mmCIF file of C-alpha atoms in Angstrom:
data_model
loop_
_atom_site.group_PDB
_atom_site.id
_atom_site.type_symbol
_atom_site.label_atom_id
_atom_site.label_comp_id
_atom_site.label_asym_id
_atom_site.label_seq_id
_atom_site.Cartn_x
_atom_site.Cartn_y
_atom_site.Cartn_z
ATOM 1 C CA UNK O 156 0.000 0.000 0.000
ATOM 2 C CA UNK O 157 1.366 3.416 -1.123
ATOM 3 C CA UNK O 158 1.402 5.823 1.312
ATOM 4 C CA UNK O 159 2.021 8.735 -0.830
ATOM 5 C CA UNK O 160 0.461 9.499 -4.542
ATOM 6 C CA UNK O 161 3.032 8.998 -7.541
ATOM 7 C CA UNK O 162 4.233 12.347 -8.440
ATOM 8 C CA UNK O 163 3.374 14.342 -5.356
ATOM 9 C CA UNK O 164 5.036 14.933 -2.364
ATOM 10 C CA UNK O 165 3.823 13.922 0.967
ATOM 11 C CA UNK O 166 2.270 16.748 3.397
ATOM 12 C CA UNK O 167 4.400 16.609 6.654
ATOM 13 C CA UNK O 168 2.561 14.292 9.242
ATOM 14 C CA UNK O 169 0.726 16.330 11.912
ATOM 15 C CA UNK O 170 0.862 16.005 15.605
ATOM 16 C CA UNK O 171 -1.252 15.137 18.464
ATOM 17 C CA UNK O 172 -1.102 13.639 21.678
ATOM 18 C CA UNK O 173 -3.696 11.006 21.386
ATOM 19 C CA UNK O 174 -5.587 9.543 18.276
ATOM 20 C CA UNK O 175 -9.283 8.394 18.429
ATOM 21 C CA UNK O 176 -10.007 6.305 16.073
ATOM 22 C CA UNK O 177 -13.811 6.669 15.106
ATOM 23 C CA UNK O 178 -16.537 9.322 16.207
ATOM 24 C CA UNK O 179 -19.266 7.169 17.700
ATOM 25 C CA UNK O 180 -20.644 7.129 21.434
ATOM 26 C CA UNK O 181 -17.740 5.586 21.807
ATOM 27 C CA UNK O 182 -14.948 7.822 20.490
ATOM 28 C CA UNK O 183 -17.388 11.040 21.761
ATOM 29 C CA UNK O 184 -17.122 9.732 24.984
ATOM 30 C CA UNK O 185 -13.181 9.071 25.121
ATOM 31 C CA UNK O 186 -13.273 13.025 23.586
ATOM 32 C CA UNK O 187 -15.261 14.180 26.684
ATOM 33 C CA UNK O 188 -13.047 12.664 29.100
ATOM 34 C CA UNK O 189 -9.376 13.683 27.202
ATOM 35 C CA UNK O 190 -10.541 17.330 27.161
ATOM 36 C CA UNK O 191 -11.536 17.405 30.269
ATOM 37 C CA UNK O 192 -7.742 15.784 31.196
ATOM 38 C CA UNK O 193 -6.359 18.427 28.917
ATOM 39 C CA UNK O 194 -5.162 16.168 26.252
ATOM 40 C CA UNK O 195 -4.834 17.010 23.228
ATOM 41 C CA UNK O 196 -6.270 14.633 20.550
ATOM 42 C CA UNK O 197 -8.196 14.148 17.237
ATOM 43 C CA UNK O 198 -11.047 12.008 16.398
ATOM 44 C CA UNK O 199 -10.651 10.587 12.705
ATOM 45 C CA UNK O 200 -13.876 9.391 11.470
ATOM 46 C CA UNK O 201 -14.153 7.742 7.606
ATOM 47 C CA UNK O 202 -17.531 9.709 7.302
ATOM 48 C CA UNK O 203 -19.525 12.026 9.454
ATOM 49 C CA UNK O 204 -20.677 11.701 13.518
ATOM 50 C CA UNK O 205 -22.620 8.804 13.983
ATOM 51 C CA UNK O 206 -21.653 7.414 10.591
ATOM 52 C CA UNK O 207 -22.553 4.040 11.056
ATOM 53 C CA UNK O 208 -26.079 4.936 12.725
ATOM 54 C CA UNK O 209 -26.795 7.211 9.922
ATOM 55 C CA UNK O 210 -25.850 4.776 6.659
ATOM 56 C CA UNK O 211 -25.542 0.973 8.189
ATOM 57 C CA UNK O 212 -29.169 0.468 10.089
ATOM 58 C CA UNK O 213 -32.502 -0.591 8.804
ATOM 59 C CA UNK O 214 -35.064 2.582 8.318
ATOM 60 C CA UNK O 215 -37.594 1.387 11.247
ATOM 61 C CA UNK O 216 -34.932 0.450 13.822
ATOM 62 C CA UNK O 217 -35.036 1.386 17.195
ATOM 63 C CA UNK O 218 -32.815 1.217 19.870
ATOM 64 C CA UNK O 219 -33.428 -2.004 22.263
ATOM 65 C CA UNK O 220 -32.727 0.576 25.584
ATOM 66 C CA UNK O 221 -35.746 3.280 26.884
ATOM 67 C CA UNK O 222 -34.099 6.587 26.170
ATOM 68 C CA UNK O 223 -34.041 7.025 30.093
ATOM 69 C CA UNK O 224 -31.175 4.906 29.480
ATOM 70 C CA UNK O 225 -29.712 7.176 26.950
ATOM 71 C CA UNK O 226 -26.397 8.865 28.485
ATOM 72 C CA UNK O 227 -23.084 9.641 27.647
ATOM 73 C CA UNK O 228 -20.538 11.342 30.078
ATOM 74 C CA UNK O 229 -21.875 15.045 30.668
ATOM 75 C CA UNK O 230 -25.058 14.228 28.789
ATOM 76 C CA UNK O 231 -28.353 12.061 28.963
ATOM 77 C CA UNK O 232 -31.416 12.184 27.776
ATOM 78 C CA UNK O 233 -34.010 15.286 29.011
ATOM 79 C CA UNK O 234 -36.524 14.794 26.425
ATOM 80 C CA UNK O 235 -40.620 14.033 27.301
ATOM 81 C CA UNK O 236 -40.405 10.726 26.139
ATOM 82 C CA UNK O 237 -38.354 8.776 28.815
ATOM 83 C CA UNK O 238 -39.786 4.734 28.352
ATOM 84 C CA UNK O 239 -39.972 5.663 24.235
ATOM 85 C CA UNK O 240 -37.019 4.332 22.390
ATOM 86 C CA UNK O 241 -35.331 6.269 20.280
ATOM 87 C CA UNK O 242 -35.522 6.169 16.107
ATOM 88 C CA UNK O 243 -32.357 6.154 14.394
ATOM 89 C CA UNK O 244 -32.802 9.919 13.445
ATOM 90 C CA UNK O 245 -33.084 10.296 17.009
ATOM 91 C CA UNK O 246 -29.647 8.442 17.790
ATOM 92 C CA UNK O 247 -28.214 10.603 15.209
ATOM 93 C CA UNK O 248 -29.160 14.033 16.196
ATOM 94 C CA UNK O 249 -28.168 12.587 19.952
ATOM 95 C CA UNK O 250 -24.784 12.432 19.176
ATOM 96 C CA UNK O 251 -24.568 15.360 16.759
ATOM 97 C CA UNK O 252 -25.860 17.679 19.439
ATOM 98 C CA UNK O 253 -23.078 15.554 22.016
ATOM 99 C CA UNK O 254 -20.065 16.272 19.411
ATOM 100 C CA UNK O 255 -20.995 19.760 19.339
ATOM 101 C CA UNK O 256 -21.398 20.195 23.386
ATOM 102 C CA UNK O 257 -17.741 19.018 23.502
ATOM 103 C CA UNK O 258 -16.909 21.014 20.221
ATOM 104 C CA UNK O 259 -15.138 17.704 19.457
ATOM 105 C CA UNK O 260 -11.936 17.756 16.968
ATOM 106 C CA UNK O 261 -14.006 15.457 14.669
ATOM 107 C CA UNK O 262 -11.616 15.073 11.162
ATOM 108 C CA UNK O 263 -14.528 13.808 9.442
ATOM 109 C CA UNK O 264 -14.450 12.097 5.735
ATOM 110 C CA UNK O 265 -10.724 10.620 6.485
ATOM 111 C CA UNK O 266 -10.323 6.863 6.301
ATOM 112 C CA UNK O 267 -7.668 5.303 8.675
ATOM 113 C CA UNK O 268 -5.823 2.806 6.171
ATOM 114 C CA UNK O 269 -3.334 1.657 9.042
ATOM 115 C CA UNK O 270 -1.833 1.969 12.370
ATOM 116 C CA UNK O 271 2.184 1.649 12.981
ATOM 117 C CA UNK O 272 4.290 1.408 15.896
ATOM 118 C CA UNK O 273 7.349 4.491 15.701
ATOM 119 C CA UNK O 274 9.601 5.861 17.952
ATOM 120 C CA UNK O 275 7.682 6.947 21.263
ATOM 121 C CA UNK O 276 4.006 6.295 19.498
ATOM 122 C CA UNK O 277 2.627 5.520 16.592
ATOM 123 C CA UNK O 278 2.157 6.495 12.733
ATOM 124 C CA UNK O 279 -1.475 6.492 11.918
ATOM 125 C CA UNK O 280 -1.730 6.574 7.647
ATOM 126 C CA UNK O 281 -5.686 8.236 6.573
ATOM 127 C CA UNK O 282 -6.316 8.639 3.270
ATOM 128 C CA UNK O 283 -5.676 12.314 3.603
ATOM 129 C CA UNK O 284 -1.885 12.362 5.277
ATOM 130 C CA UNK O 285 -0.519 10.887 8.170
ATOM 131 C CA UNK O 286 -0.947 11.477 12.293
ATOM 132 C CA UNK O 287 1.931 10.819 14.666
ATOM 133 C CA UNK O 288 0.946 10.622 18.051
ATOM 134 C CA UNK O 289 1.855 8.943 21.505
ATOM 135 C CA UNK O 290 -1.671 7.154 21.529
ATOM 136 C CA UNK O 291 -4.253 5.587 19.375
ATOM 137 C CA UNK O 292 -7.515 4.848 21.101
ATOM 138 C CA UNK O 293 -10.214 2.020 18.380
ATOM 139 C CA UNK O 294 -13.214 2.989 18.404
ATOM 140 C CA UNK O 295 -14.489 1.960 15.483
ATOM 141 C CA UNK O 296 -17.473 -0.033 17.174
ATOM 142 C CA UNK O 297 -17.403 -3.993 17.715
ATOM 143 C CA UNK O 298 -20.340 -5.072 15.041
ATOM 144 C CA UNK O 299 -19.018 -3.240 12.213
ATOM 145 C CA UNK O 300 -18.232 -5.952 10.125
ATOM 146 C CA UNK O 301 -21.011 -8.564 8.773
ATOM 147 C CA UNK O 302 -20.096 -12.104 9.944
ATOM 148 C CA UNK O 303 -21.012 -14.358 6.690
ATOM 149 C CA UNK O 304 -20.618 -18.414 6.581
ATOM 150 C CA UNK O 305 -18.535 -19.495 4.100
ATOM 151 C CA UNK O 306 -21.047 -21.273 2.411
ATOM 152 C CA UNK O 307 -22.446 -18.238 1.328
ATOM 153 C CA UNK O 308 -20.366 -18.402 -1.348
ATOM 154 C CA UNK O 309 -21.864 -21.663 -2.785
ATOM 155 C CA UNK O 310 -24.944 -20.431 -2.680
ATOM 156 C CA UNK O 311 -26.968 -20.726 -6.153
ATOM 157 C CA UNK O 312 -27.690 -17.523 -8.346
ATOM 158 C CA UNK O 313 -31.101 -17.679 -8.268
ATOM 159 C CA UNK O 314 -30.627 -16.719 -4.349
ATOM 160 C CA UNK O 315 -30.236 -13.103 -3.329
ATOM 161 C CA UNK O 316 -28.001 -12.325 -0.710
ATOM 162 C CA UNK O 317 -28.390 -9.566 1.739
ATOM 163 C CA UNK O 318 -26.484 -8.657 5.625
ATOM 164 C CA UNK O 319 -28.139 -6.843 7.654
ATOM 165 C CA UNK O 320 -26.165 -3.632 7.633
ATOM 166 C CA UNK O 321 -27.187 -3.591 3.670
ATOM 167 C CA UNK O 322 -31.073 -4.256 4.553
ATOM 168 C CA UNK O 323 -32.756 -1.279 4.353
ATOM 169 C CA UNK O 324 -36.611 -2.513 4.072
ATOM 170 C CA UNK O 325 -38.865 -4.804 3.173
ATOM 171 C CA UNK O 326 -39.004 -3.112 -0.434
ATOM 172 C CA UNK O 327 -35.466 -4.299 -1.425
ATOM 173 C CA UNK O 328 -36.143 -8.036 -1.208
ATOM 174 C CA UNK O 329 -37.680 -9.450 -4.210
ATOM 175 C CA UNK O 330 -41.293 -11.340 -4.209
ATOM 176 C CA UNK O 331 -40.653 -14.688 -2.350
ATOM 177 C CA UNK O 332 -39.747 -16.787 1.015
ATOM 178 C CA UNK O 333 -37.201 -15.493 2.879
ATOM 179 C CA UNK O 334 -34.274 -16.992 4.974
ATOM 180 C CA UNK O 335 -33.436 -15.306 7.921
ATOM 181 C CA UNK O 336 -29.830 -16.738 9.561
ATOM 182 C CA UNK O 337 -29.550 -15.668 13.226
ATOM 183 C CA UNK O 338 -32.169 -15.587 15.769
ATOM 184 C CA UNK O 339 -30.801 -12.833 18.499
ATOM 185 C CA UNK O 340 -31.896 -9.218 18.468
ATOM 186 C CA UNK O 341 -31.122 -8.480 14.550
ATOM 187 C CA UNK O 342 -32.223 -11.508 13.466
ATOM 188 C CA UNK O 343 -36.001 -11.233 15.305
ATOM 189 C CA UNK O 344 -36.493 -7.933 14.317
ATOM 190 C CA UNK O 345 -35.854 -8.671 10.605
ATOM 191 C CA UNK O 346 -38.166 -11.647 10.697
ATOM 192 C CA UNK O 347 -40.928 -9.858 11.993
ATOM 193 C CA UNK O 348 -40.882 -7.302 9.175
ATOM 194 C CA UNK O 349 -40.449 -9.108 6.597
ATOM 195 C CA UNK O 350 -43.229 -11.436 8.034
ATOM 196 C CA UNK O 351 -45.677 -8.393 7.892
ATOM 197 C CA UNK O 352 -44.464 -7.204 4.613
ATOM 198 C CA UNK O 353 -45.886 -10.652 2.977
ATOM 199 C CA UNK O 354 -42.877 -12.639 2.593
ATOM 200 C CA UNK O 355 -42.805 -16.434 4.209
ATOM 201 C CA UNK O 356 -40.051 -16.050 6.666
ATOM 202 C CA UNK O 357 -38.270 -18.956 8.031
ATOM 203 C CA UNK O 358 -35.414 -18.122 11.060
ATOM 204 C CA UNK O 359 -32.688 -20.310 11.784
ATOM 205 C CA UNK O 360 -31.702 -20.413 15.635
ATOM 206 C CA UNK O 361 -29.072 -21.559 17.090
ATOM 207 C CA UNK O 362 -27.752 -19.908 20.642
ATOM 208 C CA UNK O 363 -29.828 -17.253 21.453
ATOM 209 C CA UNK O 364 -30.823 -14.779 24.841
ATOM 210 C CA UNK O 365 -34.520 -14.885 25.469
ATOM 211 C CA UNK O 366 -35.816 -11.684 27.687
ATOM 212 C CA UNK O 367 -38.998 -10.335 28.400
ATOM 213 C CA UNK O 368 -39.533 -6.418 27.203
ATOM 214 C CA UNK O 369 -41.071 -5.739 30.672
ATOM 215 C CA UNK O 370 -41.585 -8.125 33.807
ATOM 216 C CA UNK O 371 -43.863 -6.975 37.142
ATOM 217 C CA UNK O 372 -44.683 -3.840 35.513
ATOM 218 C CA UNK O 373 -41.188 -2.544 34.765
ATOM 219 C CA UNK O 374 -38.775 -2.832 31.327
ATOM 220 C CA UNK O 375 -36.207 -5.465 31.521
ATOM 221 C CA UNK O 376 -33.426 -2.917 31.295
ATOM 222 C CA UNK O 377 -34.627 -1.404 34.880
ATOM 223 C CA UNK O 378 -34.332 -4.880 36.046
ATOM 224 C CA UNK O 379 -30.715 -5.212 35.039
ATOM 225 C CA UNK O 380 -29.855 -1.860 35.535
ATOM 226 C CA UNK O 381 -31.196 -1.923 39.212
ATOM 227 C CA UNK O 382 -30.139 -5.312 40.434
ATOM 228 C CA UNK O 383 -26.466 -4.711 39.485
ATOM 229 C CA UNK O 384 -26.055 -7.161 36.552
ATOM 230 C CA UNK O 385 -24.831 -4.074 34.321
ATOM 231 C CA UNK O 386 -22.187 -3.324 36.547
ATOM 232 C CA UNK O 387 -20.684 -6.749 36.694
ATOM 233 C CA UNK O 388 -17.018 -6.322 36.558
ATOM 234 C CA UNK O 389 -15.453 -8.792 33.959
ATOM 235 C CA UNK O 390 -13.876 -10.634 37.226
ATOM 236 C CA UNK O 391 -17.145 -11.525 38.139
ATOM 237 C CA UNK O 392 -18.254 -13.328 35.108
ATOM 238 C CA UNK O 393 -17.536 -17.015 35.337
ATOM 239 C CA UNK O 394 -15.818 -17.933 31.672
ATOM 240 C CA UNK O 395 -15.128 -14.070 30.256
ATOM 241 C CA UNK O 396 -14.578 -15.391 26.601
ATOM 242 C CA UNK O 397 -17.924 -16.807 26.200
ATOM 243 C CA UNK O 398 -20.058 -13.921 27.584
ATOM 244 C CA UNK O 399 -18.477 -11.991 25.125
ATOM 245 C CA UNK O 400 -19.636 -13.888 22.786
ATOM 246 C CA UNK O 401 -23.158 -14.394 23.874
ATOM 247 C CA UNK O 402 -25.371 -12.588 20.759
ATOM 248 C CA UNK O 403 -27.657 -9.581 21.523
ATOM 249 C CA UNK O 404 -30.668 -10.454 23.745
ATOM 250 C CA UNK O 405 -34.436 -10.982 22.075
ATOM 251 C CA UNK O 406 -35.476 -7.172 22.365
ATOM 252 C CA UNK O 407 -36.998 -4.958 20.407
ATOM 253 C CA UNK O 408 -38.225 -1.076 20.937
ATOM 254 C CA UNK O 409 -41.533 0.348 19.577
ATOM 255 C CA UNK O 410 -44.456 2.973 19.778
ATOM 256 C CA UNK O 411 -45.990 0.249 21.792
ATOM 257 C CA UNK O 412 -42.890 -2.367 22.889
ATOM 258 C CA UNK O 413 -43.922 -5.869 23.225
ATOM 259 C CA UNK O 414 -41.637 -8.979 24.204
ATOM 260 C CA UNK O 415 -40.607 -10.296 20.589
ATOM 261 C CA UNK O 416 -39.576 -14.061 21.054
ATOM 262 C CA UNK O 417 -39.858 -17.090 19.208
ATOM 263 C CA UNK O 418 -43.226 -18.121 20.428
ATOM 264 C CA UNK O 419 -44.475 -14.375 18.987
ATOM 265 C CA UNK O 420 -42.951 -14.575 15.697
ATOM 266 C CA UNK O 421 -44.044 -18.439 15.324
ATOM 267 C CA UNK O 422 -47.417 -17.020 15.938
ATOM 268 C CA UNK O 423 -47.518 -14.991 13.256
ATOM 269 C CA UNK O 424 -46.223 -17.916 10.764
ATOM 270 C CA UNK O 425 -42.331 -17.572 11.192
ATOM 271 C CA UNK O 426 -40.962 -21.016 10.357
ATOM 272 C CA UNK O 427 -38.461 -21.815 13.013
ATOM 273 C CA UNK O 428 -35.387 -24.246 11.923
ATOM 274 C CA UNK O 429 -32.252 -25.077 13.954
ATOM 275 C CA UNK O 430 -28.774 -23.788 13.235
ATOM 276 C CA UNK O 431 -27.247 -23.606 9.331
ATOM 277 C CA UNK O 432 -24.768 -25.565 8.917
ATOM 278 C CA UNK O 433 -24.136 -26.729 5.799
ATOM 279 C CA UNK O 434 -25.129 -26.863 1.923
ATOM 280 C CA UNK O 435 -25.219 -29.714 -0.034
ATOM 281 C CA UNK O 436 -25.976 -29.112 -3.751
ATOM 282 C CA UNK O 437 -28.761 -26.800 -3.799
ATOM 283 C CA UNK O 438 -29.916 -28.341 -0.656
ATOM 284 C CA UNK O 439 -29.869 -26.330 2.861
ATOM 285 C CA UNK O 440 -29.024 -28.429 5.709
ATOM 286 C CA UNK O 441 -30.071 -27.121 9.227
ATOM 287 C CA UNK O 442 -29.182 -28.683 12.504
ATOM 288 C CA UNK O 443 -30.976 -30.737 14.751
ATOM 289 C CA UNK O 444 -30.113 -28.941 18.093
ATOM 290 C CA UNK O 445 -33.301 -26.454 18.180
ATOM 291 C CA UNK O 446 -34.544 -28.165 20.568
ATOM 292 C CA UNK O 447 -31.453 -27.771 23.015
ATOM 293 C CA UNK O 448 -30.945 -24.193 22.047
ATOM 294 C CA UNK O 449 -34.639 -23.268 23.291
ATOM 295 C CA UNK O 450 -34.533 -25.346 25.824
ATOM 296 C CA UNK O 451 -30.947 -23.668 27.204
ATOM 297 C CA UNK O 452 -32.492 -19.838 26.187
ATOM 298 C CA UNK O 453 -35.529 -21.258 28.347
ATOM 299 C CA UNK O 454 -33.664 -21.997 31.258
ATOM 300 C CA UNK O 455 -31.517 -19.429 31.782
ATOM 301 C CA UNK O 456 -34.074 -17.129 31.349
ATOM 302 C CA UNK O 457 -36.156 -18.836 34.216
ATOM 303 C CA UNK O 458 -32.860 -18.617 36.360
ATOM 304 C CA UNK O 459 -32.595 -14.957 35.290
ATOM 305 C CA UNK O 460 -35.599 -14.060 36.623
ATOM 306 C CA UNK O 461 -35.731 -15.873 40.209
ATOM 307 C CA UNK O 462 -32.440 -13.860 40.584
ATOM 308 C CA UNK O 463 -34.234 -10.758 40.111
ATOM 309 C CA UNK O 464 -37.276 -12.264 42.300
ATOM 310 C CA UNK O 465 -35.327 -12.756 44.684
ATOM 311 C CA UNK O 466 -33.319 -9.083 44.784
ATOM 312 C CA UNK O 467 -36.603 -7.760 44.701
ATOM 313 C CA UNK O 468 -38.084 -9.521 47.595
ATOM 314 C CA UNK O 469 -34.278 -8.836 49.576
ATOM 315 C CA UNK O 470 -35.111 -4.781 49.247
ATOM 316 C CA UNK O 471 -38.606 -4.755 50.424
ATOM 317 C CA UNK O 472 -39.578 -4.237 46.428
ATOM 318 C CA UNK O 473 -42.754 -6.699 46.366
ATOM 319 C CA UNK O 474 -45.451 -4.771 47.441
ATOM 320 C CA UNK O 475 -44.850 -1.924 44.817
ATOM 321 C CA UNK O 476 -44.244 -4.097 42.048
ATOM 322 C CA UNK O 477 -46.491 -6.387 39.913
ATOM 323 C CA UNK O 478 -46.356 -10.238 41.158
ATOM 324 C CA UNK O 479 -44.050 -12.553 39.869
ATOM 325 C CA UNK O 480 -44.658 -14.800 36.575
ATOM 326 C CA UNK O 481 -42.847 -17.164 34.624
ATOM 327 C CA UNK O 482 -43.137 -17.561 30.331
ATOM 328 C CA UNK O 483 -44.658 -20.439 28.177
ATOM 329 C CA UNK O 484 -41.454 -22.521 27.201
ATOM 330 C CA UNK O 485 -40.980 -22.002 23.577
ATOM 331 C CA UNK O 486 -42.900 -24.024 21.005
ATOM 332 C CA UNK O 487 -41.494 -25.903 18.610
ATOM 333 C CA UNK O 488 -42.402 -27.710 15.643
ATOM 334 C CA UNK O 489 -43.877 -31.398 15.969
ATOM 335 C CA UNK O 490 -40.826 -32.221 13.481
ATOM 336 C CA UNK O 491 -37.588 -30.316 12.962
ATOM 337 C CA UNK O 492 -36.903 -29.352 9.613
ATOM 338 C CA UNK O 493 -33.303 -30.688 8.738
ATOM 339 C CA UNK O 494 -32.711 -29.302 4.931
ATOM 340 C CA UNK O 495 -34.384 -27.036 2.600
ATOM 341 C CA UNK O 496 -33.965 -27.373 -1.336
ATOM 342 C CA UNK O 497 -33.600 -24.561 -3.226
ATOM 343 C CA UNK O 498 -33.907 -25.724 -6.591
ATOM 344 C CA UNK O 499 -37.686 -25.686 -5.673
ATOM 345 C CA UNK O 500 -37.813 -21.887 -5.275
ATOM 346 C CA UNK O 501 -39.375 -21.660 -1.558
ATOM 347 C CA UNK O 502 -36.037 -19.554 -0.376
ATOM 348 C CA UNK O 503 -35.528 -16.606 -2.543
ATOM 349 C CA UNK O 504 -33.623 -14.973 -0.806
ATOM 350 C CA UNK O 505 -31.439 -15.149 2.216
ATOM 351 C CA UNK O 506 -30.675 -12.463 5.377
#
């Protein structure tokens, strides 16, 4: 990679303490807290504030917290809405208005291409010149990058292919069933549209967080937030690794927010199937483990909530809240569905 265009000279690197890679809540936040140190730094974002909000979400997401739970050091929300959840518009003017509070040193439009070690810091090469600095902060968010299964590649033209930080709406997709691979937040969300919209959706789960929207009257997120399980430091959680790489709970926000599981969206005639594993042909296999997933997402979620019973009960909570209840276990087909062909056309295309 050329670091300089043939035939022109380089511009001398500028200088700066500290280097923020990204200007998302999470670069904003490390600005807020390096001013207020007194360190001097830049934020170097490949588009605008909030880039990835503004070009890489679906048009009718929301955000899985109540905007009560909207802060960011110096700022939270103070708007009349606090158990709403916010539109993506709304994310985006949150952190526009948060950049500007800070007057944050935002060098918007410049890609980072890399990031090199050099004497007492580091060279940081953008498409437009080069940084030196004594730190580089990533914050360049942790889901930026679709996860696709090889087999993707196999699959046959006749099959449209879509992630989900392409998917727009329902309108993109052409007439047809549609596969929808991943069952945790994302995945749900999707498969409910495009179950509204008319198309036959069929989900494939594999590991997956069930939660309630609201339990004894209050959101799940005051639950979590209240009892301490937000706060857990990462020497409290049993195998780190693996809760890291738990997927997003089942939520979803809403004019009117509901709890969107699988027993909802196999209500509404989502066909659930077990993990994707392979393709054979044209033919789809699926695993036979959807039982054991639900089952696991079932218990754990029963667990979950006779820990928050019981910190409830512990602070005297009971009488002001509603009484406890526990959820159907998740229904399942009378037969698991093992393959899919699509030579016959059912699948047309896949999420």
């Amino acid at each position: 990679m050329s670091e300089a265009r043939p035939g022109r000279r380089p511009s001398p690197a500028r200088t700066v303490t500290v280097v923020v890679i990204g200007a998302g809540q999470a670069g904003l936040a490390m600005s807020h807290y390096l001013g207020r140190a007194g360190i001097e730094h830049v934020l170097l974002e490949r588009g605008e504030v909030g880039n990835a909000w503004r070009h890489e979400r679906w048009d009718s997401l929301r955000l899985l917290t109540p905007n009560w739970q909207c802060r960011l050091p110096g700022l939270r929300y103070a708007g009349p809405d606090p158990d709403g959840f916010m539109t993506m518009p709304q994310v985006v003017d949150f952190l526009r208005d948060y950049a500007r509070r800070l007057s944050a040193p935002v060098e918007a439009g410049t890609r980072v291409l890399s990031v090199r070690q050099a004497d007492g810091g580091y060279r940081v090469i953008t498409d437009r010149g080069e940084w030196r600095c004594r730190a580089v902060v990533i914050a360049s968010g942790a889901f930026n990058l679709p996860v696709i299964a090889p087999l993707a590649k196999a699959l046959p033209a006749s099959v449209d292919q879509l992630t989900a930080r392409e998917y727009r709406h329902p309108g993109q997709l052409a007439p047809g069933g549609v596969l929808v691979v991943g069952a945790s937040a994302s995945g749900l969300q999707l498969a409910d549209e495009l179950q509204r919209a008319g198309h036959a959706v069929t989900l494939s789960v594999g590991e997956h967080v069930r939660l309630p929207r609201r339990y004894r009257g209050r959101d799940i997120q005051w639950w979590l937030e209240a009892a301490g399980i937000h706060d857990q430091r990462f020497d409290e959680v049993d195998d780190i690794e693996r809760a890291r790489r738990l997927p997003s709970p089942q939520l979803a926000g809403g004019d009117a927010p509901a709890t969107l599981d699988l027993n909802a969206l196999s209500a509404r005639g989502v066909r659930l199937v077990g993990r994707l594993v392979g393709l054979q042909g044209t033919r789809l296999q699926f695993s036979g483990s959807l039982s054991a997933h639900c089952a696991a997402a079932d218990l754990k979620l029963g667990r979950l909530l006779d820990t928050l019973d019981a910190w409830a009960q512990a602070r005297g909570l009971d009488g002001c809240l509603e009484a406890p209840q526990r959820f159907p276990p998740t229904r399942l087909p009378d037969a698991p569905c093992l393959g899919l062909d699509l030579a016959h056309g059912g699948i047309r295309t896949v999420l």
